[in-house]
Tab-separated table of C-alpha atoms in Angstrom:
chain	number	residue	atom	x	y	z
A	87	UNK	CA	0.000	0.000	0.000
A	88	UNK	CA	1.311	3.510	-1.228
A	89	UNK	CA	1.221	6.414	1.232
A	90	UNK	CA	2.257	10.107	0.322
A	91	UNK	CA	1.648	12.679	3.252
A	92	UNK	CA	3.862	15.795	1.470
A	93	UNK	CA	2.918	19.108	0.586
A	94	UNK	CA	4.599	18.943	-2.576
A	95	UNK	CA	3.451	18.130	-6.587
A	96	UNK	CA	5.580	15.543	-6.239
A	97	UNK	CA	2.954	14.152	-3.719
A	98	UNK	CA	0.270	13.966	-6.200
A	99	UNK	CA	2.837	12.569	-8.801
A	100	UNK	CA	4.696	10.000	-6.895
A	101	UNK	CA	4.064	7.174	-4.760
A	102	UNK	CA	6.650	5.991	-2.118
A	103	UNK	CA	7.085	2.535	-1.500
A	104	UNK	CA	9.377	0.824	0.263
A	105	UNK	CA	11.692	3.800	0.740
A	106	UNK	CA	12.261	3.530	-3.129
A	107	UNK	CA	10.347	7.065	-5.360
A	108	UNK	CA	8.288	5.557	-8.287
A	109	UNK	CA	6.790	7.719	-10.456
A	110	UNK	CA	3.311	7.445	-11.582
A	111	UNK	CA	2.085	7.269	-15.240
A	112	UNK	CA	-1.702	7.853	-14.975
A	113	UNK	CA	-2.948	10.584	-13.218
A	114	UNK	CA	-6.897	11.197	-13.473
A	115	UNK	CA	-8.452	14.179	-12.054
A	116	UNK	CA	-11.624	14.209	-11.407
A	117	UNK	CA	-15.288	14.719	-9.487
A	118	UNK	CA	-18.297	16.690	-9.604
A	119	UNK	CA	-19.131	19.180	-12.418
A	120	UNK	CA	-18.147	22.720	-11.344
A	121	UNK	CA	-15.347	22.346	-9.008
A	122	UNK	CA	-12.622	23.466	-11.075
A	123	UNK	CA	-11.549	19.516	-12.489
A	124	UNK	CA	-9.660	21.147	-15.338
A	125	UNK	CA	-8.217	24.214	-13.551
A	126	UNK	CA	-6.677	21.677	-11.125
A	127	UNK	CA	-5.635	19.291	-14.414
A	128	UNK	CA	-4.391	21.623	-16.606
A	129	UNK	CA	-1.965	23.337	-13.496
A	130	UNK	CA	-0.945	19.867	-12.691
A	131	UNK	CA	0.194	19.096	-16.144
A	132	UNK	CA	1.989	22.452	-16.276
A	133	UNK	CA	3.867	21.409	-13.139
A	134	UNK	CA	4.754	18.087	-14.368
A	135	UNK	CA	6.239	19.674	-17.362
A	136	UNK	CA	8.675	21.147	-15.747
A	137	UNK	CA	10.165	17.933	-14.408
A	138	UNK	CA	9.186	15.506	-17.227
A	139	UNK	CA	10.560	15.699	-20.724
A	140	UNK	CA	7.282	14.231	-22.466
A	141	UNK	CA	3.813	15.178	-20.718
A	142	UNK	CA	0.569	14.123	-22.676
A	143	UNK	CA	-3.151	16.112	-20.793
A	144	UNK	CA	-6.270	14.860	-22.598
A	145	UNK	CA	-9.730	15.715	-21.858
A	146	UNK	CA	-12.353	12.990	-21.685
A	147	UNK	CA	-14.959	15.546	-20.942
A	148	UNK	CA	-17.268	15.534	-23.611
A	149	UNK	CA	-17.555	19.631	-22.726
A	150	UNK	CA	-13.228	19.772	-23.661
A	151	UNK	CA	-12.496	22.732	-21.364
A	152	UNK	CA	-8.864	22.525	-21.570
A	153	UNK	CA	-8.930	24.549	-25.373
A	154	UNK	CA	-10.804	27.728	-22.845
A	155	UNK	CA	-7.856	27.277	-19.662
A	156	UNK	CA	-4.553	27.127	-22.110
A	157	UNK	CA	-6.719	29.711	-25.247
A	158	UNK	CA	-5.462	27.530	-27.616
A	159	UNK	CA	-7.412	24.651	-29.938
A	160	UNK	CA	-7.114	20.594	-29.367
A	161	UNK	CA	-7.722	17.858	-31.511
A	162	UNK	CA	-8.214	14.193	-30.865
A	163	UNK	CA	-4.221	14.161	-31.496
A	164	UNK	CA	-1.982	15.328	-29.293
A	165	UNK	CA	-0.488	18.786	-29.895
A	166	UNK	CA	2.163	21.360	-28.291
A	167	UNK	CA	0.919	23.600	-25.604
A	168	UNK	CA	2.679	26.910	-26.773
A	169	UNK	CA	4.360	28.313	-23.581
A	170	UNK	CA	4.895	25.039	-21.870
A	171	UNK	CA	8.000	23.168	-23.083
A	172	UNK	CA	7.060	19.512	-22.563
A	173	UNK	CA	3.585	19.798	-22.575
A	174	UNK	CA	1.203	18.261	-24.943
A	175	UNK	CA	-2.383	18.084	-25.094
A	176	UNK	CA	-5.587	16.552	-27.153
A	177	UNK	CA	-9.207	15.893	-26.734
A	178	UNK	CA	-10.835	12.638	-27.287
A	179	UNK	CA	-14.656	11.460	-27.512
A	180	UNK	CA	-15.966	8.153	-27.126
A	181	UNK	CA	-15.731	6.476	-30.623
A	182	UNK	CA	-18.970	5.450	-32.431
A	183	UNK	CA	-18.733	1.340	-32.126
A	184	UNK	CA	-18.724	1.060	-35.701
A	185	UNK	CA	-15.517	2.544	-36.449
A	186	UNK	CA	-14.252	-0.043	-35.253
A	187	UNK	CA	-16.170	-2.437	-36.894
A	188	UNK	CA	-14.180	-1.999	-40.586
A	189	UNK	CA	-11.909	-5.047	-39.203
A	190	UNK	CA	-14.303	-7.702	-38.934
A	191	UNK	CA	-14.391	-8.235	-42.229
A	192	UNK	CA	-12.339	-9.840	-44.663
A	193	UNK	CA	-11.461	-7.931	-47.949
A	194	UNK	CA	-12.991	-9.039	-51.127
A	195	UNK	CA	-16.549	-10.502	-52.053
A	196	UNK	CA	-19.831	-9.041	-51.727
A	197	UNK	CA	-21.430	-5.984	-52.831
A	198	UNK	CA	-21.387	-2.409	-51.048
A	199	UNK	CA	-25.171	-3.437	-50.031
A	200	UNK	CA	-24.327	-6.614	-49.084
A	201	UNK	CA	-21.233	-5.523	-46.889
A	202	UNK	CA	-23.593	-2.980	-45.685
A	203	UNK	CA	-26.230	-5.270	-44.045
A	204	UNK	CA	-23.242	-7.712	-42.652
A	205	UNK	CA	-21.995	-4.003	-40.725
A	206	UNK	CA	-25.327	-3.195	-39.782
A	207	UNK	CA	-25.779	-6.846	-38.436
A	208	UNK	CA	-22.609	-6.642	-36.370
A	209	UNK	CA	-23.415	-3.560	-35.136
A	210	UNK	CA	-26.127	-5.178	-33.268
A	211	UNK	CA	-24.856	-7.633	-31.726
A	212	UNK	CA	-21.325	-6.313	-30.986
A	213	UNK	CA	-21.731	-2.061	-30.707
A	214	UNK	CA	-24.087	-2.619	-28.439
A	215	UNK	CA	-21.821	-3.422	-25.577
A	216	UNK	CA	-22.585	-1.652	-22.637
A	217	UNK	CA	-19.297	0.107	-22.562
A	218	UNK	CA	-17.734	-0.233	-26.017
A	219	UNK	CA	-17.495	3.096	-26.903
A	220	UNK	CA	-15.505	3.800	-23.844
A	221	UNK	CA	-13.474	0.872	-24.294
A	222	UNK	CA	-12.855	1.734	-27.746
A	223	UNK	CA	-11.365	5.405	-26.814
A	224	UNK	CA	-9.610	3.958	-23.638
A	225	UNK	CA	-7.665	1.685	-26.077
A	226	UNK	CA	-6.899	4.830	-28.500
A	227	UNK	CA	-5.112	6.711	-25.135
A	228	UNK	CA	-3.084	3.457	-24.685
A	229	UNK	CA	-2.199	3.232	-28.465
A	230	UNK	CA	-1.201	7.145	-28.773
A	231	UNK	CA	1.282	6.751	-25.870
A	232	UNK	CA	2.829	3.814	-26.519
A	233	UNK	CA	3.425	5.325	-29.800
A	234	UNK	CA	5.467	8.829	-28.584
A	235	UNK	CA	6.131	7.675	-25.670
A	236	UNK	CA	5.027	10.101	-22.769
A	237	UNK	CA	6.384	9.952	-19.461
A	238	UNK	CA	3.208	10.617	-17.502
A	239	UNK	CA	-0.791	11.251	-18.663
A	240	UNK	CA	-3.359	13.825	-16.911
A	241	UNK	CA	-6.540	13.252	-17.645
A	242	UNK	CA	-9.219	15.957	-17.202
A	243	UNK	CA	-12.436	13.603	-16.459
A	244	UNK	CA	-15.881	14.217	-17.214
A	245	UNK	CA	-17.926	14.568	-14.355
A	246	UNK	CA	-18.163	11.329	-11.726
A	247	UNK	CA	-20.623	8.934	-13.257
A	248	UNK	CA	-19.210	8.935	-16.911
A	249	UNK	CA	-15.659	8.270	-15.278
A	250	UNK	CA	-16.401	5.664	-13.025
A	251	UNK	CA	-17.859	4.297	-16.087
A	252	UNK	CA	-14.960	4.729	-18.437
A	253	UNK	CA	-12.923	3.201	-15.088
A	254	UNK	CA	-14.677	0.569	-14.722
A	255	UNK	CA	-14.781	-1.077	-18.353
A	256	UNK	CA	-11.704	-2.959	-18.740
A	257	UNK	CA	-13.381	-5.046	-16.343
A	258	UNK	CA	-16.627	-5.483	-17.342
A	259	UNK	CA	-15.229	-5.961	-21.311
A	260	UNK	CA	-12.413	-8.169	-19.980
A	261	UNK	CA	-15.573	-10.597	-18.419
A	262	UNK	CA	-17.314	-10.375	-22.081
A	263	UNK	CA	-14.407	-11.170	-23.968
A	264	UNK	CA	-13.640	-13.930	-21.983
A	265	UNK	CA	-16.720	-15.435	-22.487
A	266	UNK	CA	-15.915	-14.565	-26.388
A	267	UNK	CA	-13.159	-16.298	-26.580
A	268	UNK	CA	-14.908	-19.093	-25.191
A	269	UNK	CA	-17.260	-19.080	-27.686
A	270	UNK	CA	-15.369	-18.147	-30.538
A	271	UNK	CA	-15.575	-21.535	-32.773
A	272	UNK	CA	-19.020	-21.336	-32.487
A	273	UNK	CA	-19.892	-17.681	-32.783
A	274	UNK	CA	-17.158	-18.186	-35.955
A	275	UNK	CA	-19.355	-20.998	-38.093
A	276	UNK	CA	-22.819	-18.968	-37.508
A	277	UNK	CA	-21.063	-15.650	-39.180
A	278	UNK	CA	-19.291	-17.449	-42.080
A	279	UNK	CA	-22.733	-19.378	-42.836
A	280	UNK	CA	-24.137	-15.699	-42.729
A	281	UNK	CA	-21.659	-14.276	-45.019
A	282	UNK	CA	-21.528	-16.928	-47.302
A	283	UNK	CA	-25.432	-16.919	-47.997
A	284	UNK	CA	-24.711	-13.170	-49.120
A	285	UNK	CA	-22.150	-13.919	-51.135
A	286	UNK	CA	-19.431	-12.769	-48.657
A	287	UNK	CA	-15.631	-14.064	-47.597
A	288	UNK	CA	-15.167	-15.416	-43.953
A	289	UNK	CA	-16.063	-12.899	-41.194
A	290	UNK	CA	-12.789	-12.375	-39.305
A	291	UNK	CA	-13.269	-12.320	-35.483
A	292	UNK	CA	-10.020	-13.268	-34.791
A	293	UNK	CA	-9.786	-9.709	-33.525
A	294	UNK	CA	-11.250	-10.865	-30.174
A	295	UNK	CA	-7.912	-12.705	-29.231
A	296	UNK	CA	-5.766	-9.621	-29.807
A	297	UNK	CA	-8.154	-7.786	-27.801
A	298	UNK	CA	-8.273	-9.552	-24.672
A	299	UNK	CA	-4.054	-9.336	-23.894
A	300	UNK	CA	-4.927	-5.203	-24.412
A	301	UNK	CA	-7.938	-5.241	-21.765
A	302	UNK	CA	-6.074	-7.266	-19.305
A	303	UNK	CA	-3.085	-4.370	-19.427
A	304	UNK	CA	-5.441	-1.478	-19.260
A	305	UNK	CA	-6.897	-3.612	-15.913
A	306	UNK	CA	-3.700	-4.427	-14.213
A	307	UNK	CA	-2.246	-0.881	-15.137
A	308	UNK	CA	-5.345	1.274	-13.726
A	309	UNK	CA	-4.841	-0.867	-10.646
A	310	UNK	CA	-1.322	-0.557	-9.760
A	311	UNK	CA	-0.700	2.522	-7.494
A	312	UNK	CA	2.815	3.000	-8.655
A	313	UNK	CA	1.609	3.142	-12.013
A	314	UNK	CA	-1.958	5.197	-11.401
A	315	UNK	CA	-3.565	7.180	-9.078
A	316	UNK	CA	-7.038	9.737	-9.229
A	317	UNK	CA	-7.225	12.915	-7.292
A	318	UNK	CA	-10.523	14.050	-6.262
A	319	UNK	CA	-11.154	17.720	-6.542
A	320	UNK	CA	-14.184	18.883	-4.367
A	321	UNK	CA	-15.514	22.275	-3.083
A	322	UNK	CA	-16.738	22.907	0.325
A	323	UNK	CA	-19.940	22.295	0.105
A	324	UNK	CA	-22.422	19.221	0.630
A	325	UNK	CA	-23.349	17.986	-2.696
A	326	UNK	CA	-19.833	18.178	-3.736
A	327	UNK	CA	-18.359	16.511	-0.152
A	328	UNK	CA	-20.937	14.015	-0.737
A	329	UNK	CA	-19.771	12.984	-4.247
A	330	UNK	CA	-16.393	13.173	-3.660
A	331	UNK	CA	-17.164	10.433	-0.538
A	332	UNK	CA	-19.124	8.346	-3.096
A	333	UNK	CA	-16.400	8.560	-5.799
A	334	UNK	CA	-13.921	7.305	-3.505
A	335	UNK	CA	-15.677	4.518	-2.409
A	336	UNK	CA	-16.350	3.472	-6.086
A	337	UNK	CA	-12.714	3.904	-6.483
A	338	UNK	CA	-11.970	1.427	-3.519
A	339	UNK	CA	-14.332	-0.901	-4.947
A	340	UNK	CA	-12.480	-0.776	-8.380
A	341	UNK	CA	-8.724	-0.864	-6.606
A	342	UNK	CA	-7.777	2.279	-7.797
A	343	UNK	CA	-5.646	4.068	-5.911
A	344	UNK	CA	-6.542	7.783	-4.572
A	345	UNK	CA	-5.265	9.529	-1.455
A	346	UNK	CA	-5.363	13.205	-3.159
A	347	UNK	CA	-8.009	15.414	-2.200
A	348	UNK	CA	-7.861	18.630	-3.798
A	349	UNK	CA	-10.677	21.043	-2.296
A	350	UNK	CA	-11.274	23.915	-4.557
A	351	UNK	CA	-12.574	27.561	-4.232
A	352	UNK	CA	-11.967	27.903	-0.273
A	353	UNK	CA	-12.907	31.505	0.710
A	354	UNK	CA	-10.200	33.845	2.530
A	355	UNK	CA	-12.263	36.784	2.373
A	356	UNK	CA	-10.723	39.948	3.121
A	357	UNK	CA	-10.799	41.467	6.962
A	358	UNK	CA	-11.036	44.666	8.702
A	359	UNK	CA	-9.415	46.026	11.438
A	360	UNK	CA	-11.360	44.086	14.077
A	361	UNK	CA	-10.352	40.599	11.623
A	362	UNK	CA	-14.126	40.062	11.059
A	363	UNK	CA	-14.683	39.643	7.325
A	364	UNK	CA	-15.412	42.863	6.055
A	365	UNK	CA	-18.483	41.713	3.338
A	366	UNK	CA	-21.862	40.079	5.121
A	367	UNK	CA	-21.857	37.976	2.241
A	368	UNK	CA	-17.949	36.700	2.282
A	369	UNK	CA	-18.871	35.915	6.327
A	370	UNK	CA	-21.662	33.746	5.796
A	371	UNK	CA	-20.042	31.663	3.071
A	372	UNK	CA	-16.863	31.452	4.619
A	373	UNK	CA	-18.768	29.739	7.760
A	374	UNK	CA	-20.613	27.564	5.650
A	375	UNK	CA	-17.190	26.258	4.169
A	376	UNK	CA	-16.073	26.037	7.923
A	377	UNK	CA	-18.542	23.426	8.320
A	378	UNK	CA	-17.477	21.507	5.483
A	379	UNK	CA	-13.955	21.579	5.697
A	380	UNK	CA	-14.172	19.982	9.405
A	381	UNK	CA	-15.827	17.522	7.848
A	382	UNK	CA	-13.287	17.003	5.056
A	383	UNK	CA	-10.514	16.751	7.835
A	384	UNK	CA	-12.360	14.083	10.014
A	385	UNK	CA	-13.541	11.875	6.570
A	386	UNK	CA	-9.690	12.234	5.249
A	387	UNK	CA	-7.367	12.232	7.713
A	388	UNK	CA	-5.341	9.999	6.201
A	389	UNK	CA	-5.393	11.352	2.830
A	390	UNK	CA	-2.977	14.524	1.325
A	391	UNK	CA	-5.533	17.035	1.387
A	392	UNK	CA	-4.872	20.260	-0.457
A	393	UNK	CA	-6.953	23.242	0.250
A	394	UNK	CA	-6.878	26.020	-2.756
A	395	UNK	CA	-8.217	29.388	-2.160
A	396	UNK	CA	-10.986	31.069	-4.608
A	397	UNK	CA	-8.762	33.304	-7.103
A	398	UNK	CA	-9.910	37.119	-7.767
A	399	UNK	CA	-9.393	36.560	-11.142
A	400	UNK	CA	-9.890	33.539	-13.700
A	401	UNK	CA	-7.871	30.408	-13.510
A	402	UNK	CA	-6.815	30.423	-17.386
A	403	UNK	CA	-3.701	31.502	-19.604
A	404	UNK	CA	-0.340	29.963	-19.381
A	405	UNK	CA	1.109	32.645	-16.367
A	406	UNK	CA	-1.836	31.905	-14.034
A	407	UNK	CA	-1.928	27.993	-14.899
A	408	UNK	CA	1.531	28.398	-13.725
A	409	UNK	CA	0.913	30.161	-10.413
A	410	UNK	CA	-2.396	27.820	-10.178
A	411	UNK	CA	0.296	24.785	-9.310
A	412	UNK	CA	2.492	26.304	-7.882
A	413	UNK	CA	-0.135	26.972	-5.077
A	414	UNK	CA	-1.206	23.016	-5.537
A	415	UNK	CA	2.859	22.116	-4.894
A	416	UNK	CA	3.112	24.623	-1.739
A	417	UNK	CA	-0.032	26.299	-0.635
A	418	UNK	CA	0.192	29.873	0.258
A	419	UNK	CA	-0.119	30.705	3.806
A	420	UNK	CA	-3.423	32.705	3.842
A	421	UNK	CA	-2.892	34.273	7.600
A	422	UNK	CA	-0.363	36.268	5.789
A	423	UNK	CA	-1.606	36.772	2.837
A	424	UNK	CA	-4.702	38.765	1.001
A	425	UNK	CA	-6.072	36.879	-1.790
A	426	UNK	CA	-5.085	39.618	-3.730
A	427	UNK	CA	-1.324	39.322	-2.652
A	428	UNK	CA	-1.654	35.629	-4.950
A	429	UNK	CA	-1.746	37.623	-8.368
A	430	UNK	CA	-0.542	41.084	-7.993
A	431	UNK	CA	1.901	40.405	-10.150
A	432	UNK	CA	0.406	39.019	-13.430
């Protein structure tokens, strides 16, 4: 069992086991909608940059907020972050099941109609999958860096059920596949006696052994702690404490490691002479978050728990990305400082 109790990005990066420093590969960020998942993400990659020579950040968020935080355009390959050296990023949406469908079938044979029908039928019975098209993009991610080779990957998550989801499939396909395989020989005569009474080749579905070796990596990857971890980003508040307790209890369930708790948009309102908070409104909500961030203590105690104060200004642009995490790799000491002191200078 990892353990990392350090107020540095290095805690968030690294696990330490066994007095030896391994460095994690798969970082997911994530938890409910609105807490500032990408601000956090985005910072974090910036960070990692700057000790990493090859740093991949992809959004799984079907919303892609990452383009709005660096003002710059993604695609669904990865490309340069201008003004972070090291730092590439892309965008990626869960592929339709039937692009993937185009190698089932043997070349030659058969009309356009005819190959047609065979898709559509295939369709049916394979893209609908619960899963698939998560499964499918997960195995693009793994593909893409393999092939350049990036040192570590941030992901920016959708919002908690669609990543538990996306978490959870190399699992649930590994079971179906499994049974596949099983069943191959069989499943194998009924398709060619299909094809062949529309004048088709052999349907290929040898596909489904090359498959399973991929699912079983993406499973025994996501669950190694020196190899993957998932920090929860909350805010103060009780729908978003309440998620973030559910989230991590999926995650236990699924043995993924997390024991990074990020909580967002903490108020340090300013203070008059007396130290009261000098706006009714700043008071109330700053005793609300009181409330919550007992709570946060107590539930994680034994988690790395970093608490981020609400910026004056927007968290976007390369400068303030930059002074984003640094605050998430040594938080500022608020009884000192105004939040205004944090960007005077940009």
């Amino acid at each position: 069992q990892s353990n990392v109790h350090n107020v540095h990005t290095q805690a968030v990066v690294s696990t330490q086991s066994t007095g030896e420093q391994k460095e994690l590969k798969w970082i997911f960020v994530g938890g409910k909608g609105g807490v500032g998942k990408t601000s956090v993400s985005c910072s974090l990659a910036v960070q990692l940059a700057k000790c990493h020579s090859s740093v991949l950040l992809i959004s799984t968020d079907p919303a892609h907020n990452i383009a709005d935080s660096f003002e710059q355009q993604f695609t669904r390959t990865p490309t340069p972050v201008k003004g972070v050296p090291n730092l590439q990023a892309m965008e990626v949406d869960s592929s339709p099941p039937e692009e993937g469908m185009e190698e089932v079938f043997a070349e030659g044979g058969g009309s356009e109609e005819q190959h047609n029908l065979m898709r559509s039928i295939m369709k049916d019975v394979v893209g609908n999958l619960p899963g698939l098209d998560e499964f499918i993009a997960l195995t693009n991610i793994f593909k893409i860096v393999d092939t350049h080779h990036f040192d570590v990957v941030v992901f920016d998550t959708a919002p908690t059920g669609h990543t538990l989801r996306l978490l959870s499939i190399p699992q649930s396909i590994g079971k179906v596949l499994r049974q596949l395989v099983q069943m191959k020989s069989w499943m194998s005569g009924i398709m060619n006696s299909l094809s062949g009474s529309l004048g088709m080749n052999n349907v290929n579905i040898d596909y489904i052994d090359d498959l399973l070796p991929l699912v079983e990596r993406l499973d025994k990857e996501l669950k190694n702690p020196d190899l993957t971890t998932f920090v929860c980003v909350c805010i103060p508040e009780f729908l978003s404490l309440y998620e973030t307790e559910r989230l991590i209890q999926k995650l236990t369930a699924l043995d993924i490691d997390t024991h990074n708790v990020v909580v967002n948009q903490v108020m340090y309102p300013d203070r008059d002479s007396k130290g009261c908070p000098s706006c009714a409104l700043c008071a109330a909500r700053t005793n609300m978050q009181k409330k919550y961030l007992d709570q946060i203590a107590d539930l994680y105690e034994d988690f790395h728990v970093v608490k981020m104060p609400l910026m004056p200004v927007e968290v976007k642009g390369v400068p303030m990305l930059q002074r984003f995490g640094k605050f998430l790799q040594a938080p500022p000491d608020m009884e000192k400082l105004s939040i205004h002191d944090l960007v005077k200078d940009l």
